[in-house]
Amino acid sequence: MLIDKQLTQEELETLHEFLIYRGYSEEELLKMEEKGTIGDEGIFEINGLDGFLAAICSCPTMVPPSRWIPMVWGDLEPQYESQESATEIMGLLMRFYNEVNEMLRSDQAPYSPYIGQRETVDGEYVDILDEWCHGYIRGIYLTLTKTELNDEALQKMLVPMAAFTEYTDYEAHKRKEAGDEDVFEHFKELVKINPQRIYDYLVYQPAQQPTTRQKIGRNDPCPCGSGKKYKKCCLH
């Protein structure tokens, strides 16, 4: 059963704004950026946090808050106006974590990523997957062991998410710019369904030995699931 204390839209906006500013003013953030004191910005908006937490919750062994919360902030540690403010933000953060965790665990409906949208000049709304995928891949690589990451089945399921991040130099967008719209749309659909698949695979599957990596031939089907030959998809 889903939890009955899901964040309201106002609470989501409060958490989203805090992730962006971390309790600093725009001027303070600008000065830190100019000085180069901010290296890893961590998770800087609510969509990325949703992806990050989905990955954290998919870890076969529970990741304690003392480990994943610092990953949210990165090098930009937050500052709070008061103890009440700190309590409020940490409360929202933990409730959001519990909400994501319960959605992944629920047998009522598959988990649905909290993906942002942008309005085009034509008045249409398009999904913006980059932030969510950035958070998800960050969470996966910061929490899973090398043995778990070397699992071939897992790697295949991670391909679509990685394609929308800097880890692949935004391969999905490059495909779209090159006119390969079908692969781009296929990646988008897999981003929406693979998180639940990965959770089920990692959490509910019995302990497995890493699968042996087999060499993929140029003319073999691409492991990303696009349906195209490897040489015409993710080889380059």
mmCIF file of C-alpha atoms in Angstrom:
data_model
loop_
_atom_site.group_PDB
_atom_site.id
_atom_site.type_symbol
_atom_site.label_atom_id
_atom_site.label_comp_id
_atom_site.label_asym_id
_atom_site.label_seq_id
_atom_site.Cartn_x
_atom_site.Cartn_y
_atom_site.Cartn_z
ATOM 1 C CA MET A 1 0.000 0.000 0.000
ATOM 2 C CA LEU A 2 1.254 3.467 -0.824
ATOM 3 C CA ILE A 3 2.032 5.730 2.088
ATOM 4 C CA ASP A 4 -0.651 8.222 3.050
ATOM 5 C CA LYS A 5 1.689 11.133 3.697
ATOM 6 C CA GLN A 6 2.864 11.969 0.233
ATOM 7 C CA LEU A 7 4.318 15.421 -0.231
ATOM 8 C CA THR A 8 1.890 18.073 -1.361
ATOM 9 C CA GLN A 9 2.681 20.232 -4.387
ATOM 10 C CA GLU A 10 3.623 23.077 -2.040
ATOM 11 C CA GLU A 11 5.995 20.822 -0.103
ATOM 12 C CA LEU A 12 7.557 19.577 -3.338
ATOM 13 C CA GLU A 13 8.141 23.175 -4.420
ATOM 14 C CA THR A 14 9.685 23.994 -1.031
ATOM 15 C CA LEU A 15 12.095 21.080 -1.305
ATOM 16 C CA HIS A 16 12.815 21.886 -4.956
ATOM 17 C CA GLU A 17 13.737 25.484 -4.137
ATOM 18 C CA PHE A 18 15.964 24.432 -1.266
ATOM 19 C CA LEU A 19 17.815 21.978 -3.504
ATOM 20 C CA ILE A 20 18.541 24.844 -5.901
ATOM 21 C CA TYR A 21 19.684 27.454 -3.372
ATOM 22 C CA ARG A 22 20.657 25.361 -0.308
ATOM 23 C CA GLY A 23 19.793 28.310 1.915
ATOM 24 C CA TYR A 24 22.104 30.756 0.093
ATOM 25 C CA SER A 25 21.208 33.856 -1.866
ATOM 26 C CA GLU A 26 21.785 34.056 -5.619
ATOM 27 C CA GLU A 27 24.613 36.514 -4.992
ATOM 28 C CA GLU A 28 26.337 34.140 -2.579
ATOM 29 C CA LEU A 29 26.057 31.244 -5.004
ATOM 30 C CA LEU A 30 27.397 33.380 -7.839
ATOM 31 C CA LYS A 31 30.439 34.388 -5.791
ATOM 32 C CA MET A 32 31.150 30.753 -4.909
ATOM 33 C CA GLU A 33 30.896 29.782 -8.573
ATOM 34 C CA GLU A 34 33.254 32.591 -9.580
ATOM 35 C CA LYS A 35 35.768 31.447 -6.967
ATOM 36 C CA GLY A 36 35.435 27.866 -8.130
ATOM 37 C CA THR A 37 34.580 26.642 -4.639
ATOM 38 C CA ILE A 38 31.667 24.537 -5.892
ATOM 39 C CA GLY A 39 32.872 21.354 -7.505
ATOM 40 C CA ASP A 40 30.191 18.721 -7.191
ATOM 41 C CA GLU A 41 26.796 20.444 -6.971
ATOM 42 C CA GLY A 42 25.075 17.234 -5.964
ATOM 43 C CA ILE A 43 21.355 17.004 -6.717
ATOM 44 C CA PHE A 44 20.024 20.445 -7.552
ATOM 45 C CA GLU A 45 16.321 19.972 -8.301
ATOM 46 C CA ILE A 46 13.360 17.770 -7.402
ATOM 47 C CA ASN A 47 13.329 15.644 -10.584
ATOM 48 C CA GLY A 48 16.955 14.703 -10.070
ATOM 49 C CA LEU A 49 16.224 13.898 -6.431
ATOM 50 C CA ASP A 50 13.446 11.538 -7.468
ATOM 51 C CA GLY A 51 15.815 9.710 -9.812
ATOM 52 C CA PHE A 52 18.560 9.630 -7.208
ATOM 53 C CA LEU A 53 16.269 8.195 -4.544
ATOM 54 C CA ALA A 54 14.860 5.607 -6.955
ATOM 55 C CA ALA A 55 18.418 4.374 -7.454
ATOM 56 C CA ILE A 56 19.213 4.449 -3.727
ATOM 57 C CA CYS A 57 16.072 2.459 -2.942
ATOM 58 C CA SER A 58 17.037 -0.119 -5.596
ATOM 59 C CA CYS A 59 20.258 -1.044 -3.842
ATOM 60 C CA PRO A 60 20.081 -4.707 -2.688
ATOM 61 C CA THR A 61 21.240 -3.642 0.774
ATOM 62 C CA MET A 62 19.721 -0.653 2.514
ATOM 63 C CA VAL A 63 21.739 2.556 2.136
ATOM 64 C CA PRO A 64 21.541 4.530 5.405
ATOM 65 C CA PRO A 65 20.625 8.240 5.303
ATOM 66 C CA SER A 66 24.017 9.054 6.809
ATOM 67 C CA ARG A 67 25.527 7.849 3.535
ATOM 68 C CA TRP A 68 23.095 9.051 0.853
ATOM 69 C CA ILE A 69 22.160 12.468 2.262
ATOM 70 C CA PRO A 70 25.717 13.866 1.825
ATOM 71 C CA MET A 71 25.516 12.648 -1.794
ATOM 72 C CA VAL A 72 22.481 14.889 -2.281
ATOM 73 C CA TRP A 73 24.411 18.007 -1.255
ATOM 74 C CA GLY A 74 27.722 17.200 -2.929
ATOM 75 C CA ASP A 75 30.236 19.985 -2.228
ATOM 76 C CA LEU A 76 27.500 22.546 -1.590
ATOM 77 C CA GLU A 77 26.596 21.949 2.033
ATOM 78 C CA PRO A 78 23.284 23.620 2.948
ATOM 79 C CA GLN A 79 22.853 26.338 5.511
ATOM 80 C CA TYR A 80 19.683 26.726 7.527
ATOM 81 C CA GLU A 81 17.998 29.803 8.927
ATOM 82 C CA SER A 82 17.118 27.952 12.104
ATOM 83 C CA GLN A 83 16.836 24.542 13.674
ATOM 84 C CA GLU A 84 13.166 24.563 12.690
ATOM 85 C CA SER A 85 14.139 25.124 9.071
ATOM 86 C CA ALA A 86 16.628 22.247 9.169
ATOM 87 C CA THR A 87 14.032 19.975 10.730
ATOM 88 C CA GLU A 88 11.499 20.914 8.055
ATOM 89 C CA ILE A 89 13.858 20.266 5.117
ATOM 90 C CA MET A 90 15.178 16.995 6.519
ATOM 91 C CA GLY A 91 11.619 15.916 7.226
ATOM 92 C CA LEU A 92 10.590 16.613 3.628
ATOM 93 C CA LEU A 93 13.669 14.821 2.332
ATOM 94 C CA MET A 94 12.974 11.690 4.361
ATOM 95 C CA ARG A 95 9.281 11.684 3.499
ATOM 96 C CA PHE A 96 10.160 11.939 -0.193
ATOM 97 C CA TYR A 97 12.581 9.033 0.221
ATOM 98 C CA ASN A 98 9.860 6.954 1.886
ATOM 99 C CA GLU A 99 7.403 7.911 -0.844
ATOM 100 C CA VAL A 100 9.723 6.774 -3.638
ATOM 101 C CA ASN A 101 10.593 3.603 -1.753
ATOM 102 C CA GLU A 102 6.954 2.698 -1.209
ATOM 103 C CA MET A 103 6.088 3.317 -4.853
ATOM 104 C CA LEU A 104 8.852 0.959 -5.961
ATOM 105 C CA ARG A 105 7.745 -1.673 -3.453
ATOM 106 C CA SER A 106 4.036 -1.397 -4.220
ATOM 107 C CA ASP A 107 2.348 -4.189 -6.132
ATOM 108 C CA GLN A 108 -0.563 -1.911 -7.059
ATOM 109 C CA ALA A 109 1.162 -0.023 -9.868
ATOM 110 C CA PRO A 110 4.697 0.285 -11.267
ATOM 111 C CA TYR A 111 6.852 3.201 -10.176
ATOM 112 C CA SER A 112 6.527 6.263 -12.418
ATOM 113 C CA PRO A 113 9.507 8.667 -12.600
ATOM 114 C CA TYR A 114 8.848 12.265 -11.566
ATOM 115 C CA ILE A 115 9.949 13.801 -14.861
ATOM 116 C CA GLY A 116 9.824 17.509 -15.619
ATOM 117 C CA GLN A 117 8.342 19.083 -18.719
ATOM 118 C CA ARG A 118 9.112 22.134 -20.834
ATOM 119 C CA GLU A 119 6.764 24.092 -23.061
ATOM 120 C CA THR A 120 7.919 24.472 -26.657
ATOM 121 C CA VAL A 121 7.410 27.524 -28.866
ATOM 122 C CA ASP A 122 4.490 25.635 -30.409
ATOM 123 C CA GLY A 123 2.772 25.397 -27.037
ATOM 124 C CA GLU A 124 3.439 21.681 -26.675
ATOM 125 C CA TYR A 125 4.942 20.083 -23.580
ATOM 126 C CA VAL A 126 7.902 17.745 -23.897
ATOM 127 C CA ASP A 127 9.524 15.572 -21.245
ATOM 128 C CA ILE A 128 12.883 16.686 -19.865
ATOM 129 C CA LEU A 129 14.627 13.508 -18.787
ATOM 130 C CA ASP A 130 18.199 14.720 -18.289
ATOM 131 C CA GLU A 131 17.874 15.830 -14.659
ATOM 132 C CA TRP A 132 16.051 12.687 -13.570
ATOM 133 C CA CYS A 133 18.552 10.445 -15.359
ATOM 134 C CA HIS A 134 21.492 12.364 -13.897
ATOM 135 C CA GLY A 135 20.169 11.725 -10.401
ATOM 136 C CA TYR A 136 19.465 8.074 -11.113
ATOM 137 C CA ILE A 137 22.856 7.260 -12.598
ATOM 138 C CA ARG A 138 24.538 9.195 -9.779
ATOM 139 C CA GLY A 139 22.702 7.103 -7.215
ATOM 140 C CA ILE A 140 23.439 3.831 -8.991
ATOM 141 C CA TYR A 141 27.166 4.415 -9.338
ATOM 142 C CA LEU A 142 27.592 5.768 -5.826
ATOM 143 C CA THR A 143 25.868 2.891 -4.060
ATOM 144 C CA LEU A 144 26.237 -0.358 -6.011
ATOM 145 C CA THR A 145 29.372 -2.441 -5.745
ATOM 146 C CA LYS A 146 31.652 -3.080 -8.703
ATOM 147 C CA THR A 147 30.418 -6.654 -8.799
ATOM 148 C CA GLU A 148 26.812 -5.500 -9.022
ATOM 149 C CA LEU A 149 27.648 -2.900 -11.652
ATOM 150 C CA ASN A 150 29.390 -5.525 -13.776
ATOM 151 C CA ASP A 151 26.173 -7.508 -14.096
ATOM 152 C CA GLU A 152 25.417 -7.669 -17.819
ATOM 153 C CA ALA A 153 21.621 -7.628 -17.461
ATOM 154 C CA LEU A 154 21.785 -4.562 -15.218
ATOM 155 C CA GLN A 155 24.100 -2.742 -17.607
ATOM 156 C CA LYS A 156 21.667 -3.279 -20.464
ATOM 157 C CA MET A 157 18.820 -1.811 -18.408
ATOM 158 C CA LEU A 158 20.946 1.208 -17.494
ATOM 159 C CA VAL A 159 21.778 2.112 -21.108
ATOM 160 C CA PRO A 160 18.683 4.334 -21.704
ATOM 161 C CA MET A 161 19.196 6.343 -18.498
ATOM 162 C CA ALA A 162 22.898 6.836 -19.139
ATOM 163 C CA ALA A 163 22.073 8.031 -22.673
ATOM 164 C CA PHE A 164 20.537 11.199 -21.208
ATOM 165 C CA THR A 165 23.557 12.094 -19.075
ATOM 166 C CA GLU A 166 27.063 13.467 -19.376
ATOM 167 C CA TYR A 167 28.385 9.926 -18.795
ATOM 168 C CA THR A 168 27.648 9.202 -22.471
ATOM 169 C CA ASP A 169 27.958 12.797 -23.645
ATOM 170 C CA TYR A 170 24.148 12.858 -23.941
ATOM 171 C CA GLU A 171 24.030 10.101 -26.528
ATOM 172 C CA ALA A 172 20.219 10.180 -26.748
ATOM 173 C CA HIS A 173 20.190 13.811 -27.836
ATOM 174 C CA LYS A 174 22.930 13.156 -30.354
ATOM 175 C CA ARG A 175 20.804 10.407 -31.851
ATOM 176 C CA LYS A 176 17.870 12.777 -32.162
ATOM 177 C CA GLU A 177 19.996 15.508 -33.741
ATOM 178 C CA ALA A 178 21.287 12.939 -36.227
ATOM 179 C CA GLY A 179 17.715 12.166 -37.232
ATOM 180 C CA ASP A 180 17.484 8.875 -35.342
ATOM 181 C CA GLU A 181 14.167 9.801 -33.738
ATOM 182 C CA ASP A 182 13.081 6.188 -33.220
ATOM 183 C CA VAL A 183 16.031 5.377 -30.962
ATOM 184 C CA PHE A 184 15.518 8.616 -29.026
ATOM 185 C CA GLU A 185 11.844 7.830 -28.398
ATOM 186 C CA HIS A 186 12.703 4.237 -27.519
ATOM 187 C CA PHE A 187 15.197 5.456 -24.913
ATOM 188 C CA LYS A 188 12.521 7.771 -23.471
ATOM 189 C CA GLU A 189 10.058 4.927 -23.044
ATOM 190 C CA LEU A 190 12.659 2.681 -21.431
ATOM 191 C CA VAL A 191 13.613 5.429 -18.965
ATOM 192 C CA LYS A 192 10.033 5.353 -17.716
ATOM 193 C CA ILE A 193 9.771 1.579 -17.273
ATOM 194 C CA ASN A 194 13.306 0.378 -16.526
ATOM 195 C CA PRO A 195 13.568 1.828 -12.978
ATOM 196 C CA GLN A 196 10.901 -0.606 -11.763
ATOM 197 C CA ARG A 197 12.531 -3.421 -13.698
ATOM 198 C CA ILE A 198 15.905 -2.630 -12.146
ATOM 199 C CA TYR A 199 14.415 -2.445 -8.658
ATOM 200 C CA ASP A 200 12.714 -5.821 -9.074
ATOM 201 C CA TYR A 201 15.872 -7.321 -10.553
ATOM 202 C CA LEU A 202 18.212 -6.080 -7.810
ATOM 203 C CA VAL A 203 15.942 -6.374 -4.788
ATOM 204 C CA TYR A 204 13.854 -9.469 -5.488
ATOM 205 C CA GLN A 205 16.239 -11.600 -7.514
ATOM 206 C CA PRO A 206 18.295 -14.065 -5.442
ATOM 207 C CA ALA A 207 22.001 -13.404 -5.127
ATOM 208 C CA GLN A 208 23.617 -14.122 -8.445
ATOM 209 C CA GLN A 209 27.073 -14.500 -9.759
ATOM 210 C CA PRO A 210 27.965 -11.763 -12.254
ATOM 211 C CA THR A 211 27.052 -12.783 -15.763
ATOM 212 C CA THR A 212 29.939 -13.288 -18.145
ATOM 213 C CA ARG A 213 30.356 -10.379 -20.495
ATOM 214 C CA GLN A 214 30.176 -11.524 -24.080
ATOM 215 C CA LYS A 215 31.627 -9.597 -26.955
ATOM 216 C CA ILE A 216 28.950 -7.949 -29.083
ATOM 217 C CA GLY A 217 29.454 -8.216 -32.826
ATOM 218 C CA ARG A 218 28.953 -5.219 -35.092
ATOM 219 C CA ASN A 219 25.971 -6.875 -36.743
ATOM 220 C CA ASP A 220 24.412 -8.191 -33.524
ATOM 221 C CA PRO A 221 21.267 -6.547 -32.067
ATOM 222 C CA CYS A 222 22.220 -3.595 -29.882
ATOM 223 C CA PRO A 223 21.945 -4.460 -26.148
ATOM 224 C CA CYS A 224 20.097 -1.176 -25.483
ATOM 225 C CA GLY A 225 16.959 -2.722 -26.964
ATOM 226 C CA SER A 226 16.554 -0.301 -29.854
ATOM 227 C CA GLY A 227 16.114 -3.133 -32.349
ATOM 228 C CA LYS A 228 18.961 -1.810 -34.499
ATOM 229 C CA LYS A 229 22.286 -3.440 -35.235
ATOM 230 C CA TYR A 230 25.046 -2.593 -32.774
ATOM 231 C CA LYS A 231 27.150 -0.893 -35.453
ATOM 232 C CA LYS A 232 24.294 1.510 -36.254
ATOM 233 C CA CYS A 233 23.389 2.275 -32.663
ATOM 234 C CA CYS A 234 25.568 2.384 -29.544
ATOM 235 C CA LEU A 235 28.873 1.225 -31.062
ATOM 236 C CA HIS A 236 29.821 4.841 -31.830
#
